[in-house]
mmCIF file of C-alpha atoms in Angstrom:
data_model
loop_
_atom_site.group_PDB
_atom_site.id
_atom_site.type_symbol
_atom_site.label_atom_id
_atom_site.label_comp_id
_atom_site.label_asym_id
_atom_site.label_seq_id
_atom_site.Cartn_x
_atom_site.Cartn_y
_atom_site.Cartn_z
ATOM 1 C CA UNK A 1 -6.530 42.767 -27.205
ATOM 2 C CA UNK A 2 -10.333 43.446 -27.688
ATOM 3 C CA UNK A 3 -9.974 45.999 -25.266
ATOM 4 C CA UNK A 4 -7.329 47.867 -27.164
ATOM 5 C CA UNK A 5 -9.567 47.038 -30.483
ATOM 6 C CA UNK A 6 -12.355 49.082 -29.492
ATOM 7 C CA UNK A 7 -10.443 51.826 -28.585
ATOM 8 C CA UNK A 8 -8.672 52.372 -32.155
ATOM 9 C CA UNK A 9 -12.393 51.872 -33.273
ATOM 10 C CA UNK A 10 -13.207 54.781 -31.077
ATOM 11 C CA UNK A 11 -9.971 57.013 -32.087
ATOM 12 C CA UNK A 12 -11.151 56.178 -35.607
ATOM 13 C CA UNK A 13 -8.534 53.657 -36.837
ATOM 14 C CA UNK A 14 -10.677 51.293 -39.801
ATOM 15 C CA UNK A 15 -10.678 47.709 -39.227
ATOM 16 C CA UNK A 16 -8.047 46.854 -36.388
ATOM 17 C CA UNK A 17 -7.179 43.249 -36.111
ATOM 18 C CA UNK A 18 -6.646 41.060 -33.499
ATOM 19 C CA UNK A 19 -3.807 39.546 -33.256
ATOM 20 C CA UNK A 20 -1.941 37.601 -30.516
ATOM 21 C CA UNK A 21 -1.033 40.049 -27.993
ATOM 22 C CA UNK A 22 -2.179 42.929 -29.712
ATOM 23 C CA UNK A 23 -3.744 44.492 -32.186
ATOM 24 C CA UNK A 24 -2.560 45.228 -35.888
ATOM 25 C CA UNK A 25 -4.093 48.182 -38.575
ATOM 26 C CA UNK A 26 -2.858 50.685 -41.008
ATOM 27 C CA UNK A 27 -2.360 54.058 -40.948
ATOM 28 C CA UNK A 28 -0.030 57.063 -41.981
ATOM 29 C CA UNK A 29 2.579 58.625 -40.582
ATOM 30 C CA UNK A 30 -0.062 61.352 -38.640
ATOM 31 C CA UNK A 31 -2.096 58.212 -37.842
ATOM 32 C CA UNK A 32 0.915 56.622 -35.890
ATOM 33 C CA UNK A 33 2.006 59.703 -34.128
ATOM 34 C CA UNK A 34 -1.715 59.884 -33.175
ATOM 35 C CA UNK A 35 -2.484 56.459 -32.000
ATOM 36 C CA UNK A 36 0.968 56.650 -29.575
ATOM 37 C CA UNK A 37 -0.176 59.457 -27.908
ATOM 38 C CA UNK A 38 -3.704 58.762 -27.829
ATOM 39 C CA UNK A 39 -4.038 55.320 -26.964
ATOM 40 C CA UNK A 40 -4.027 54.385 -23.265
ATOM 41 C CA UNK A 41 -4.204 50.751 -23.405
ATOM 42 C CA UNK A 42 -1.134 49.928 -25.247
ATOM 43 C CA UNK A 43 2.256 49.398 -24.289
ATOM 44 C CA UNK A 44 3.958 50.071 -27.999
ATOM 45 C CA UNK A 45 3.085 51.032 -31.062
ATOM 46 C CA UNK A 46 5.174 49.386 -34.064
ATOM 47 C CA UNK A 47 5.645 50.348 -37.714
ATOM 48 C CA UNK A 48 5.912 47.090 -38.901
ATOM 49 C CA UNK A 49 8.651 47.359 -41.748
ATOM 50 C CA UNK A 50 8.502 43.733 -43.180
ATOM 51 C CA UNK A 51 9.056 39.656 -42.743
ATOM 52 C CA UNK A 52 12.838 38.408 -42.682
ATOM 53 C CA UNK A 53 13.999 35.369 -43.158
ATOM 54 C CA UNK A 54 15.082 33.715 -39.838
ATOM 55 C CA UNK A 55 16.066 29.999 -40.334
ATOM 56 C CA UNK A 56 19.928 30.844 -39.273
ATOM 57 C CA UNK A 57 22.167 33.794 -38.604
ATOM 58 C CA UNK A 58 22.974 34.264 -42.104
ATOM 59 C CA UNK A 59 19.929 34.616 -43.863
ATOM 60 C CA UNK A 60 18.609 36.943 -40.745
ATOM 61 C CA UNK A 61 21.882 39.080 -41.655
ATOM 62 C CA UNK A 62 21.400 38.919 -45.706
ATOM 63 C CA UNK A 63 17.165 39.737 -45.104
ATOM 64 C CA UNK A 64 17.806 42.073 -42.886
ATOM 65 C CA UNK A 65 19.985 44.304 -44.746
ATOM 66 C CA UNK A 66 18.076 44.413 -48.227
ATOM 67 C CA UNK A 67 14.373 44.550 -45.783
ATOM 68 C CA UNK A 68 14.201 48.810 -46.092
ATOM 69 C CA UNK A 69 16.494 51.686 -47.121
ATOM 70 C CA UNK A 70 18.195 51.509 -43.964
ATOM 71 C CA UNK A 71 19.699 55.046 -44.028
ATOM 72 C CA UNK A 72 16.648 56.742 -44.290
ATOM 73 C CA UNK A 73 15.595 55.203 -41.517
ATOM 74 C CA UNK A 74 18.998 55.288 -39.414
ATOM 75 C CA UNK A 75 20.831 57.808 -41.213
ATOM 76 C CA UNK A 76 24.596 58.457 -40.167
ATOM 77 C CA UNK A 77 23.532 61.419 -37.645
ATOM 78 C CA UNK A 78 21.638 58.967 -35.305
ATOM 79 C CA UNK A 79 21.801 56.468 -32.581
ATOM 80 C CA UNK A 80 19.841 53.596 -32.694
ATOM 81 C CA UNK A 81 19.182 50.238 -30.413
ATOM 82 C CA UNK A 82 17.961 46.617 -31.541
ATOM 83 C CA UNK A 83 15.928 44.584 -29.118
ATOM 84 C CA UNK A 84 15.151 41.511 -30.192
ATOM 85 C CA UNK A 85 12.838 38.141 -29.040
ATOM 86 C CA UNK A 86 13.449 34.458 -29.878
ATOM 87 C CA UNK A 87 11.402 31.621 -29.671
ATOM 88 C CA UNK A 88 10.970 27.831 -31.076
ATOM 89 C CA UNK A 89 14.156 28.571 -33.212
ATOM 90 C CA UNK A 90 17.078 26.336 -32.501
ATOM 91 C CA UNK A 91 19.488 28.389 -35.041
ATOM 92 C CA UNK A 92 18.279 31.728 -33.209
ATOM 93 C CA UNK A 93 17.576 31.279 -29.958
ATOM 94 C CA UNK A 94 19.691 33.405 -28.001
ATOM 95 C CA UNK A 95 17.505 36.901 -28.442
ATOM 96 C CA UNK A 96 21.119 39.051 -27.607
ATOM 97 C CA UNK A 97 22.953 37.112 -30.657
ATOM 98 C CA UNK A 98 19.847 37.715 -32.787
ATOM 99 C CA UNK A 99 19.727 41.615 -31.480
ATOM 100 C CA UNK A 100 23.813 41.568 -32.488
ATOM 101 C CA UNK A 101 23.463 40.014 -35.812
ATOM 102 C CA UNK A 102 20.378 42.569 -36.755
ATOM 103 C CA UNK A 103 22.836 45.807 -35.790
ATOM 104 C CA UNK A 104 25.442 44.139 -37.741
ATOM 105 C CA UNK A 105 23.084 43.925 -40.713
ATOM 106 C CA UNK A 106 21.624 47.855 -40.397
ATOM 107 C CA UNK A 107 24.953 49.277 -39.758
ATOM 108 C CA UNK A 108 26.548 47.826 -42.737
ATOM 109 C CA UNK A 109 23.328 48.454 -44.685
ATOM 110 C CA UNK A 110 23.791 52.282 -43.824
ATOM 111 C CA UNK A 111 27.729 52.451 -44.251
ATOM 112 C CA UNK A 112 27.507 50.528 -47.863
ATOM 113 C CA UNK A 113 24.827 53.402 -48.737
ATOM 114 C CA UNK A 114 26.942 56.634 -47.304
ATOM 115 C CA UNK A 115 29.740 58.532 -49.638
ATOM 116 C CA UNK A 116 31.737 58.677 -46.520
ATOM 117 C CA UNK A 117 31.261 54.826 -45.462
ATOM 118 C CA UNK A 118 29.892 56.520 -42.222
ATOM 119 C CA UNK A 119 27.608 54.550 -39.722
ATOM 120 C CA UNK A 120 25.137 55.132 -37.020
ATOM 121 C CA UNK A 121 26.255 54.681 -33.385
ATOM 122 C CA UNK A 122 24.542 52.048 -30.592
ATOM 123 C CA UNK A 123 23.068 53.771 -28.056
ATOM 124 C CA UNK A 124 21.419 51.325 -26.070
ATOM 125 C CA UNK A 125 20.222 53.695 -23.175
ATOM 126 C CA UNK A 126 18.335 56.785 -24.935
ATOM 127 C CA UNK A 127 18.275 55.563 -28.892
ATOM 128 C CA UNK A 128 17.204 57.959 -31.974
ATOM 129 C CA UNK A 129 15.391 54.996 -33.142
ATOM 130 C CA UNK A 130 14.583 51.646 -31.719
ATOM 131 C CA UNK A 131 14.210 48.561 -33.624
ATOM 132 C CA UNK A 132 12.472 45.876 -32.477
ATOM 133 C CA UNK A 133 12.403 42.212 -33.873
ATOM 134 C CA UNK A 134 10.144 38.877 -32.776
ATOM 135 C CA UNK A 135 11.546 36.120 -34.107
ATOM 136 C CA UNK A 136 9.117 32.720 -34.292
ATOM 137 C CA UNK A 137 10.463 29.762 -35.831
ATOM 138 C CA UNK A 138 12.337 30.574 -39.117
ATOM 139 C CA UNK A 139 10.418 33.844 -39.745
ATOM 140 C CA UNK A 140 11.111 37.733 -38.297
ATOM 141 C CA UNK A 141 9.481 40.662 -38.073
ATOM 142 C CA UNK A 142 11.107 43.612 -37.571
ATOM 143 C CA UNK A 143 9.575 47.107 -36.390
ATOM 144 C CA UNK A 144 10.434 50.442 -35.544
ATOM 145 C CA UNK A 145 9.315 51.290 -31.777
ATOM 146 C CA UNK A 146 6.974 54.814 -31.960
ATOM 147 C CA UNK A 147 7.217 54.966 -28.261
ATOM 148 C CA UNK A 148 11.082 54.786 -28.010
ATOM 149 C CA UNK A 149 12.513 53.063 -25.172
ATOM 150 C CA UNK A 150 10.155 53.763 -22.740
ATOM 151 C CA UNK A 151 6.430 51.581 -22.829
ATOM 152 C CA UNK A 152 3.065 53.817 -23.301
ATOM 153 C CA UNK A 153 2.325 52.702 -20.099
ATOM 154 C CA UNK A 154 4.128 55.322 -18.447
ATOM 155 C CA UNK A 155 2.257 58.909 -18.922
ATOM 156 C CA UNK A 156 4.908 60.693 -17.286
ATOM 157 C CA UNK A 157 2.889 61.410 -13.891
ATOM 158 C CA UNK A 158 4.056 58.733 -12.141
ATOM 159 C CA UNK A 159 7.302 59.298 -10.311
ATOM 160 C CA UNK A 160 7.235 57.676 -7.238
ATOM 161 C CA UNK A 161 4.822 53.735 -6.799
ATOM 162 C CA UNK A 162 3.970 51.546 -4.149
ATOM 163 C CA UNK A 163 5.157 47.790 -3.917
ATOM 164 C CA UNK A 164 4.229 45.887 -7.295
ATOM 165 C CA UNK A 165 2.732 48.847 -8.780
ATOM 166 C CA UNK A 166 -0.152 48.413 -11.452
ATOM 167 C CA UNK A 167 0.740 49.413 -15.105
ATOM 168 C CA UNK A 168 -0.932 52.652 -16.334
ATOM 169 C CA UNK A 169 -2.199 50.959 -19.805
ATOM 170 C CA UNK A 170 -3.427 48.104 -17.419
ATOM 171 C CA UNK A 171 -5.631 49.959 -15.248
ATOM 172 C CA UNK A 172 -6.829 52.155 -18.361
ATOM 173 C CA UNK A 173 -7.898 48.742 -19.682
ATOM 174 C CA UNK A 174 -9.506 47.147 -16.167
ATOM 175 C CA UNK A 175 -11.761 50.597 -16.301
ATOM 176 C CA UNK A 176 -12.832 49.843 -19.989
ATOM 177 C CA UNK A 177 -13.622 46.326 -18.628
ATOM 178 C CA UNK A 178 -15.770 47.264 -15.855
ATOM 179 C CA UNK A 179 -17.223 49.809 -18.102
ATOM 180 C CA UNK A 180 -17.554 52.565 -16.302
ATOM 181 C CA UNK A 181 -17.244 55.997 -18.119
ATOM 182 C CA UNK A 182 -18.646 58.665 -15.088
ATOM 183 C CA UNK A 183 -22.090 57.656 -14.661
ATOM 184 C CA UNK A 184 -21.676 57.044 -11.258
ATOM 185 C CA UNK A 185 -18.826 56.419 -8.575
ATOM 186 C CA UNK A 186 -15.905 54.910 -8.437
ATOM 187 C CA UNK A 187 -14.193 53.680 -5.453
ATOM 188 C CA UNK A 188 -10.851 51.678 -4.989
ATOM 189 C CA UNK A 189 -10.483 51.049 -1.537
ATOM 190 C CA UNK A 190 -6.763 50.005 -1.792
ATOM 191 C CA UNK A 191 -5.735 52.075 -4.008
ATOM 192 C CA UNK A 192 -1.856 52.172 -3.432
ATOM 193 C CA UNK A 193 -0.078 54.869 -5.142
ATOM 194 C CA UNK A 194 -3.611 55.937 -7.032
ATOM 195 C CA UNK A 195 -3.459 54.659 -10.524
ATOM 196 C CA UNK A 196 -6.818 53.138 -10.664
ATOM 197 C CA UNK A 197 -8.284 55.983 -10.071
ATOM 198 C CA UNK A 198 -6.394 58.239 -11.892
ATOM 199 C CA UNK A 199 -6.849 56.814 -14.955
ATOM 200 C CA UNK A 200 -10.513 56.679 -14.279
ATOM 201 C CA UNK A 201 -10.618 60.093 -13.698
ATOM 202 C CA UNK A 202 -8.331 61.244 -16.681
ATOM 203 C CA UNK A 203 -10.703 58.658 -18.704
ATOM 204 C CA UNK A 204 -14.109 61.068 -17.859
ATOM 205 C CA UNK A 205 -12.252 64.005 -18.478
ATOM 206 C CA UNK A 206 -10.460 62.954 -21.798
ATOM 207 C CA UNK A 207 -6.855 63.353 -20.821
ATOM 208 C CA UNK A 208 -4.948 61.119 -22.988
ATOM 209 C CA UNK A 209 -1.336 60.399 -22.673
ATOM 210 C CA UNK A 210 -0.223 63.051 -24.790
ATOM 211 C CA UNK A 211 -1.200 66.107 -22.837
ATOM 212 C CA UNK A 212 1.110 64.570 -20.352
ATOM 213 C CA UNK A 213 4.142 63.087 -21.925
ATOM 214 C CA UNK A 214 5.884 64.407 -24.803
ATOM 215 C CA UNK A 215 8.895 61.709 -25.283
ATOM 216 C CA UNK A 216 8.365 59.622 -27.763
ATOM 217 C CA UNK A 217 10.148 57.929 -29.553
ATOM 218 C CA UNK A 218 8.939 59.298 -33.566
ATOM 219 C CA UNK A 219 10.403 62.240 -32.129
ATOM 220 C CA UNK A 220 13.674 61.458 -33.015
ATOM 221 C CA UNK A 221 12.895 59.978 -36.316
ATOM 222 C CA UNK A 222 13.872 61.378 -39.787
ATOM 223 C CA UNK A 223 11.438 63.840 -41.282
ATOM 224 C CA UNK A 224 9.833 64.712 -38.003
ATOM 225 C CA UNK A 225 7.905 67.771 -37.867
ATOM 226 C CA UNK A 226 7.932 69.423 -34.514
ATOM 227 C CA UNK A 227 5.357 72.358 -35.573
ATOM 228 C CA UNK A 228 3.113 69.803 -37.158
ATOM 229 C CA UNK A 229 3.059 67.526 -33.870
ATOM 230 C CA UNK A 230 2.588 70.698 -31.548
ATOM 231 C CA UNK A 231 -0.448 71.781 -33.162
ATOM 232 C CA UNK A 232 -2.249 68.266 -33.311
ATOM 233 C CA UNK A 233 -0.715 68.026 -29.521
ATOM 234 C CA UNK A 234 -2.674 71.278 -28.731
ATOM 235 C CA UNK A 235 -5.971 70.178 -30.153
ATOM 236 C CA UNK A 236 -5.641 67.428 -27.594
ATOM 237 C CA UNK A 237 -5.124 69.569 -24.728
ATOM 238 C CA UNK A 238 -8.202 71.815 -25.905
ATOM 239 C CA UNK A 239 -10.597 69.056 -26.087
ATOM 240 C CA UNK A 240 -10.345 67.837 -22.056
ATOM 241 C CA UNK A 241 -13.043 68.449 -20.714
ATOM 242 C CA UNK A 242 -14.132 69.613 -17.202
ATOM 243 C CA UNK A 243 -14.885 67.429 -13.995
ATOM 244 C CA UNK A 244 -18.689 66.520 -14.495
ATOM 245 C CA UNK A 245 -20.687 68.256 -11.556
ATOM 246 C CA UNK A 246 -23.099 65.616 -12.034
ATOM 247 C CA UNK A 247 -20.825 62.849 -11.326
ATOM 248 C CA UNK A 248 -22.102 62.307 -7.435
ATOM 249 C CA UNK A 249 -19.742 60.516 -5.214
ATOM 250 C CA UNK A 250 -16.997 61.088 -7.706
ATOM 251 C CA UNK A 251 -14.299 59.056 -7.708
ATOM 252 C CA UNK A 252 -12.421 57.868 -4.153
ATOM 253 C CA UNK A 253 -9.412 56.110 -3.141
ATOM 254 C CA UNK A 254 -8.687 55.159 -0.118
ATOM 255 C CA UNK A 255 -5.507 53.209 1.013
ATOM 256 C CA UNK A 256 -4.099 52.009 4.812
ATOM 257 C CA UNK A 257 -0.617 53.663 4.135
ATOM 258 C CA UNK A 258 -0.434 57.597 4.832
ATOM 259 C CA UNK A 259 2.623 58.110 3.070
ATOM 260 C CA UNK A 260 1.174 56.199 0.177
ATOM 261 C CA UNK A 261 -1.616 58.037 -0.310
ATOM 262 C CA UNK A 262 0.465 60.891 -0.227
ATOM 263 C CA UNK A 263 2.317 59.738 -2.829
ATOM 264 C CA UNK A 264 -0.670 58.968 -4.998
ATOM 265 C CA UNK A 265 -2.196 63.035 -3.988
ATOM 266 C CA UNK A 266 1.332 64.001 -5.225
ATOM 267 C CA UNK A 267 0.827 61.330 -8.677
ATOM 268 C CA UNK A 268 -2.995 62.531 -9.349
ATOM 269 C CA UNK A 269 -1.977 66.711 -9.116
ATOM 270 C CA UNK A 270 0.906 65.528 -11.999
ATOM 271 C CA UNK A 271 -1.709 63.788 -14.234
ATOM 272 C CA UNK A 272 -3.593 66.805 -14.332
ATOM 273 C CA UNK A 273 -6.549 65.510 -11.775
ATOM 274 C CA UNK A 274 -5.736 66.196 -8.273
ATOM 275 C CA UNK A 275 -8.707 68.534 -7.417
ATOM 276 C CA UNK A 276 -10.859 65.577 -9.124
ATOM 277 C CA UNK A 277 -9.614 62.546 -7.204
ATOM 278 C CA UNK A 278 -10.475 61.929 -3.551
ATOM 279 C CA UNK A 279 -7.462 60.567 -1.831
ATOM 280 C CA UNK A 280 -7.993 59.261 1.878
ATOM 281 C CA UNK A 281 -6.692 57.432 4.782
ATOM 282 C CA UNK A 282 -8.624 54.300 5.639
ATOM 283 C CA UNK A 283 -9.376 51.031 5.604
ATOM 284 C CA UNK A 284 -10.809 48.495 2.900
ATOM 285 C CA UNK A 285 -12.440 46.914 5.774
ATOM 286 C CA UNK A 286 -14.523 50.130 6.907
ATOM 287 C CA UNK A 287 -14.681 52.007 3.936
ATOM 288 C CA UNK A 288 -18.541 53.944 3.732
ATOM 289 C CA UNK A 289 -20.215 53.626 -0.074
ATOM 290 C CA UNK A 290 -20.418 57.199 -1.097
ATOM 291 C CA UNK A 291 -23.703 56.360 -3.021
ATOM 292 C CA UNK A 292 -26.397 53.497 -3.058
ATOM 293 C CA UNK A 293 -24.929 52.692 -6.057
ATOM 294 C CA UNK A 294 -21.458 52.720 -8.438
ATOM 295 C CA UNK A 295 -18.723 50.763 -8.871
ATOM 296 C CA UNK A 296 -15.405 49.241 -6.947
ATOM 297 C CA UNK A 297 -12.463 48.487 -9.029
ATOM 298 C CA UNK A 298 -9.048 47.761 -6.889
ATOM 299 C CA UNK A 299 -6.035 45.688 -7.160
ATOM 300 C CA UNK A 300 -5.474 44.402 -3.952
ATOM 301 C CA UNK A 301 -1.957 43.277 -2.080
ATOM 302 C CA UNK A 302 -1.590 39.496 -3.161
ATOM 303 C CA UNK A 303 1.728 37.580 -3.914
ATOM 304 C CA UNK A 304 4.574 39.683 -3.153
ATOM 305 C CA UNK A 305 2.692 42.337 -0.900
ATOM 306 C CA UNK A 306 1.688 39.427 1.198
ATOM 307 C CA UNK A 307 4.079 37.080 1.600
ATOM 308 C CA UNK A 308 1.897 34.443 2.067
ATOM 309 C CA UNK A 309 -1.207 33.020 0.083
ATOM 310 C CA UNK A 310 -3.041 32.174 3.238
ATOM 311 C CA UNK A 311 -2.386 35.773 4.376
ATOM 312 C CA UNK A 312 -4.383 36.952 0.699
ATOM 313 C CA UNK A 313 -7.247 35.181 1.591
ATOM 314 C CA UNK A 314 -8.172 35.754 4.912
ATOM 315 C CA UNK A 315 -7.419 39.629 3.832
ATOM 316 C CA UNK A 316 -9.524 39.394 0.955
ATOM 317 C CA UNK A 317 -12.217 37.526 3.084
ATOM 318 C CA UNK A 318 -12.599 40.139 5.546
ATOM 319 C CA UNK A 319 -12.940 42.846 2.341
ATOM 320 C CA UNK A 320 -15.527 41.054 0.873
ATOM 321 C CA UNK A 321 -17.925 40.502 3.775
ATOM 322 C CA UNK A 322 -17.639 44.365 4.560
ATOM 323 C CA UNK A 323 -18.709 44.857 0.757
ATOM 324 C CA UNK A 324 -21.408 42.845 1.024
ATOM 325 C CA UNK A 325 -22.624 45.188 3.753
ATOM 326 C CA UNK A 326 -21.880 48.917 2.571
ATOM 327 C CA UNK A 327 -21.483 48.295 -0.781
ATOM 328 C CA UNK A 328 -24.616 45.625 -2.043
ATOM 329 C CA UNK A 329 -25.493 45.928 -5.217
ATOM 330 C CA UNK A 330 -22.318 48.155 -6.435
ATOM 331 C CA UNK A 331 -21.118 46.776 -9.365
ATOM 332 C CA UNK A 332 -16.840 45.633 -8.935
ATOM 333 C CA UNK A 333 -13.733 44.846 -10.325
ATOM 334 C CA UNK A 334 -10.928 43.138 -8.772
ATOM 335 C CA UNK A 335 -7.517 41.795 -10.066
ATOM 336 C CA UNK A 336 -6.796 38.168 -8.144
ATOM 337 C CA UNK A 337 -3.890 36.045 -9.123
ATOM 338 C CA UNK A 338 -5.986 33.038 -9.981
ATOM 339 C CA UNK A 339 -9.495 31.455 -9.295
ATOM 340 C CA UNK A 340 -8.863 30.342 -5.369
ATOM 341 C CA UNK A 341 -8.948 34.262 -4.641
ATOM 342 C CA UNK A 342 -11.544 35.078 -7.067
ATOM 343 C CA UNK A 343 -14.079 32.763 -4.851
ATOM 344 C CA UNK A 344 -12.949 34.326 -1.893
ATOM 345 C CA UNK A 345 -14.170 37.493 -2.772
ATOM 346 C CA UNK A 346 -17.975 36.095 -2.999
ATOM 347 C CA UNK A 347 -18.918 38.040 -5.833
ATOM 348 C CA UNK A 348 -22.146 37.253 -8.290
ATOM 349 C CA UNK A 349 -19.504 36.608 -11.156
ATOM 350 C CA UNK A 350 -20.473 38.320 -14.481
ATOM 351 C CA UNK A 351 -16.838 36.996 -16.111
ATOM 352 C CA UNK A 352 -13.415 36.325 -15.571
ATOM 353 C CA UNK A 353 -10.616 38.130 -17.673
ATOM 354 C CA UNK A 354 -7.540 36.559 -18.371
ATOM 355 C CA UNK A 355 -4.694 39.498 -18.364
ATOM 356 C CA UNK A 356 -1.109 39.927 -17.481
ATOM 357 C CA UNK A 357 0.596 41.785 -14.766
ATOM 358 C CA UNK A 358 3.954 41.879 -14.109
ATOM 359 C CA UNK A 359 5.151 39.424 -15.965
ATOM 360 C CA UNK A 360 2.247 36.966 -15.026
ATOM 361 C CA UNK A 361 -1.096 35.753 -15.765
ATOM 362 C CA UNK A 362 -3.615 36.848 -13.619
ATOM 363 C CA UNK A 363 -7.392 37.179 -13.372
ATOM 364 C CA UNK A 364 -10.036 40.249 -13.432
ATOM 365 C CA UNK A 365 -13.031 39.162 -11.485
ATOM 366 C CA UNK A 366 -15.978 41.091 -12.599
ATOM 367 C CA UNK A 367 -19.543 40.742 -11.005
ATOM 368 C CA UNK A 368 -22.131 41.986 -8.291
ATOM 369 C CA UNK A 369 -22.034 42.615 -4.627
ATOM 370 C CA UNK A 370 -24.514 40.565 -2.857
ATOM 371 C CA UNK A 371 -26.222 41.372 -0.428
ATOM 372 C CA UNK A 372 -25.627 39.599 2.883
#
C-alpha cells in the first residue's frame, strides 16, 4: 500500500490514502483512465460509487437500486457482471447470493428506468462493465472495475509463465522496494519466465502498462471517448525513453531451465525490452557479478516448485554462500515464504516486507551481502 502511495504521488494524484489493501484518492474521469494505465503496482482501479446498506438481502436489494442512475451506467445496450465479497456478515455471507441479489437490484433499476422495460444482459466472461462489491459486516461498497475483468497485473506481454509465476504489479512493487531505478545492475539469478527483470527494465525506460495493453475495462463504458484516450495513449508512448548507455552491467537474468529462459527472451521482446534484457543459461550457484557493485532481486523456487521445505533450504543455502563470494557488498532482494528461509539466506537484513503472493503471505528480505 505505501508502495502504490508513492507512485500516485509520483503520477501526480493529491493526497492518496492508505487504506487496507490499497490505496484510495480522487480524481476525474481522465484521472482514472490515467491512473489504470499508468500505474504498475496495482491490481484494480475502482470508481467507488457509494455505501449500501448490507444488514440482510433486502435492504442490499432496496440500497442497491436507488445507490446511482443505474442506466447510465448499464444502459440497455450493455453486458455487465457483479462480483461480489462477504465477510463477518451472517445475513450475507455467501458472496454468489450477494453477487445475485446486486444483479437483481441493477437490472430492475435499469428496466424500471427504460420506455421499453428493456434490461442489460449478464455476461460473466467478457462484461461491458464490471461491478464489484465488498461487503463487511452490515455495510457495502460497491464499485465499478476500470480494469474490466482482467487485473492490472497483466500488461499483455506475458503469454506463456513458469511454475507459480510472479505477478507483474508484484515485481513492479519488489523493484520500488529495493529501490533501484538504473543506477547500477540488476541481476536475478533465477529468474524463471523473466518478470523481475522485465519490469525493471520497462521501469528505467518508462514503459508503463499502457503502451502495452489497451483492454480495459472504461473502454466499454458509456461516454467513452476513443480519440480522446488515443491521444493521451500516444503521449505515453512518446515519453519512453531509451536504454541508458551508462547503465554498466545492465540488467541480467539468468535461469537453470533453457526452455524457460526462452520463454522469458520471447516475454521481454513483447514488453518492448528484449534488446535491453540479458537472458542466459546458468546457474544461481555460479552466476559471475557483472560489476563490483548493484543489486540482486529474485524470487526463488520455494513451496510448490520444491516440493519439500527441506529441499528450499539447502537450495537457498548453497545460493547464498556463492553470493557471499561473487556478489559481497551487492545490495538484494529476495521473496521467502516466511522467516526460517529468510535466515537461510545470511543476509545483513535492512527489513522485512510483509506482501502477498498467490494467495499467501509471504516475506521480502531486503539487506546486504556479506562478505565471507
Amino acid at each position: 500500500e505505501q508502495v502504490l502511495r508513492a507512485e500516485l504521488r509520483e503520477l501526480g494524484y493529491t493526497d492518496p490514502r492508505v487504506g487496507g489493501a490499497g490505496c484510495s484518492f480522487r480524481t476525474d474521469r481522465v484521472g482514472l483512465e490515467r491512473a489504470t494505465a499508468r500505474l504498475t503496482t496495482a491490481h484494480r482501479v475502482l470508481w467507488t460509487l457509494g455505501e449500501v446498506d448490507a444488514s440482510n438481502a433486502e435492504t442490499l436489494y432496496q440500497s442497491v437500486g436507488q445507490l446511482v442512475r443505474w442506466v447510465g451506467l448499464i444502459p440497455v445496450d450493455k453486458t455487465f457482471a457483479v462480483f461480489a465479497t462477504a465477510r463477518d456478515n451472517h445475513a450475507l455471507h455467501d458472496h454468489r447470493f450477494v453477487a445475485l441479489r446486486i444483479k437483481d437490484a441493477i437490472v430492475d433499476a435499469v428496466r424500471a428506468a427504460d420506455p421499453e422495460g428493456r434490461r442489460p444482459s449478464v455476461d460473466a466472461d467478457q462484461p461491458d462493465v464490471v461491478v464489484r462489491v465488498s461487503v463487511v459486516r452490515g455495510r457495502g461498497i460497491v464499485s465499478l472495475d476500470a480494469a474490466g475483468r482482467t487485473s492490472l497485473h497483466a500488461r499483455g506481454y506475458r503469454q506463456e509463465a513458469g511454475m507459480a509465476p510472479l505477478r507483474e504489479s508484484l515485481a513492479a512493487a519488489i523493484v520500488r522496494l529495493v529501490e533501484w531505478s538504473g543506477e547500477g545492475p540488476l541481476v536475478d539469478p533465477m529468474c524463471g519466465s523473466g518478470t523481475l527483470v522485465i519490469e525493471a527494465a520497462r521501469a528505467v525506460r518508462g514503459l508503463v502498462p499502457g503502451v502495452t495493453r489497451d483492454d480495459y475495462g472504461f473502454m466499454r463504458w458509456p461516454g467513452f471517448r476513443k480519440e480522446r484516450y488515443e491521444a493521451w495513449r500516444a503521449e505515453l508512448t512518446a515519453q519512453v525513453k531509451t536504454w541508458p548507455e551508462a547503465l554498466a552491467g545492465g540488467v541480467l537474468g539468468v535461469d537453470l531451465d533453457a526452455e524457460v529462459i526462452a520463454v522469458a527472451r520471447e516475454n521481454a521482446a513483447r514488453a518492448g525490452v528484449g534488446e535491453d534484457v540479458r537472458l542466459e543459461v546458468g546457474d544461481a550457484r555460479t552466476v559471475a557479478a557483472p560489476a563490483g557493485r548493484g543489486v540482486l532481486v529474485t524470487n526463488p523456487p520455494w513451496g510448490v516448485r520444491m516440493g519439500d521445505g527441506a529441499a528450499s533450504g539447502d537450495l537457498l543455502g548453497a545460493v547464498a554462500d556463492h553470493w557471499r563470494q561473487a556478489f559481497a557488498g551487492w545490495k538484494a532482494a529476495v521473496l521467502v515464504p516466511d522467516r526460517e528461509l529468510a535466515r537461510a539466506l545470511g543476509l545483513e537484513l535492512g527489513r522485512l516486507v510483509e506482501l502477498e503472493s498467490g494467495g499467501r503471505d509471504v516475506l521480502l528480505a531486503i539487506g546486504q551481502v556479506a562478505s565471507r
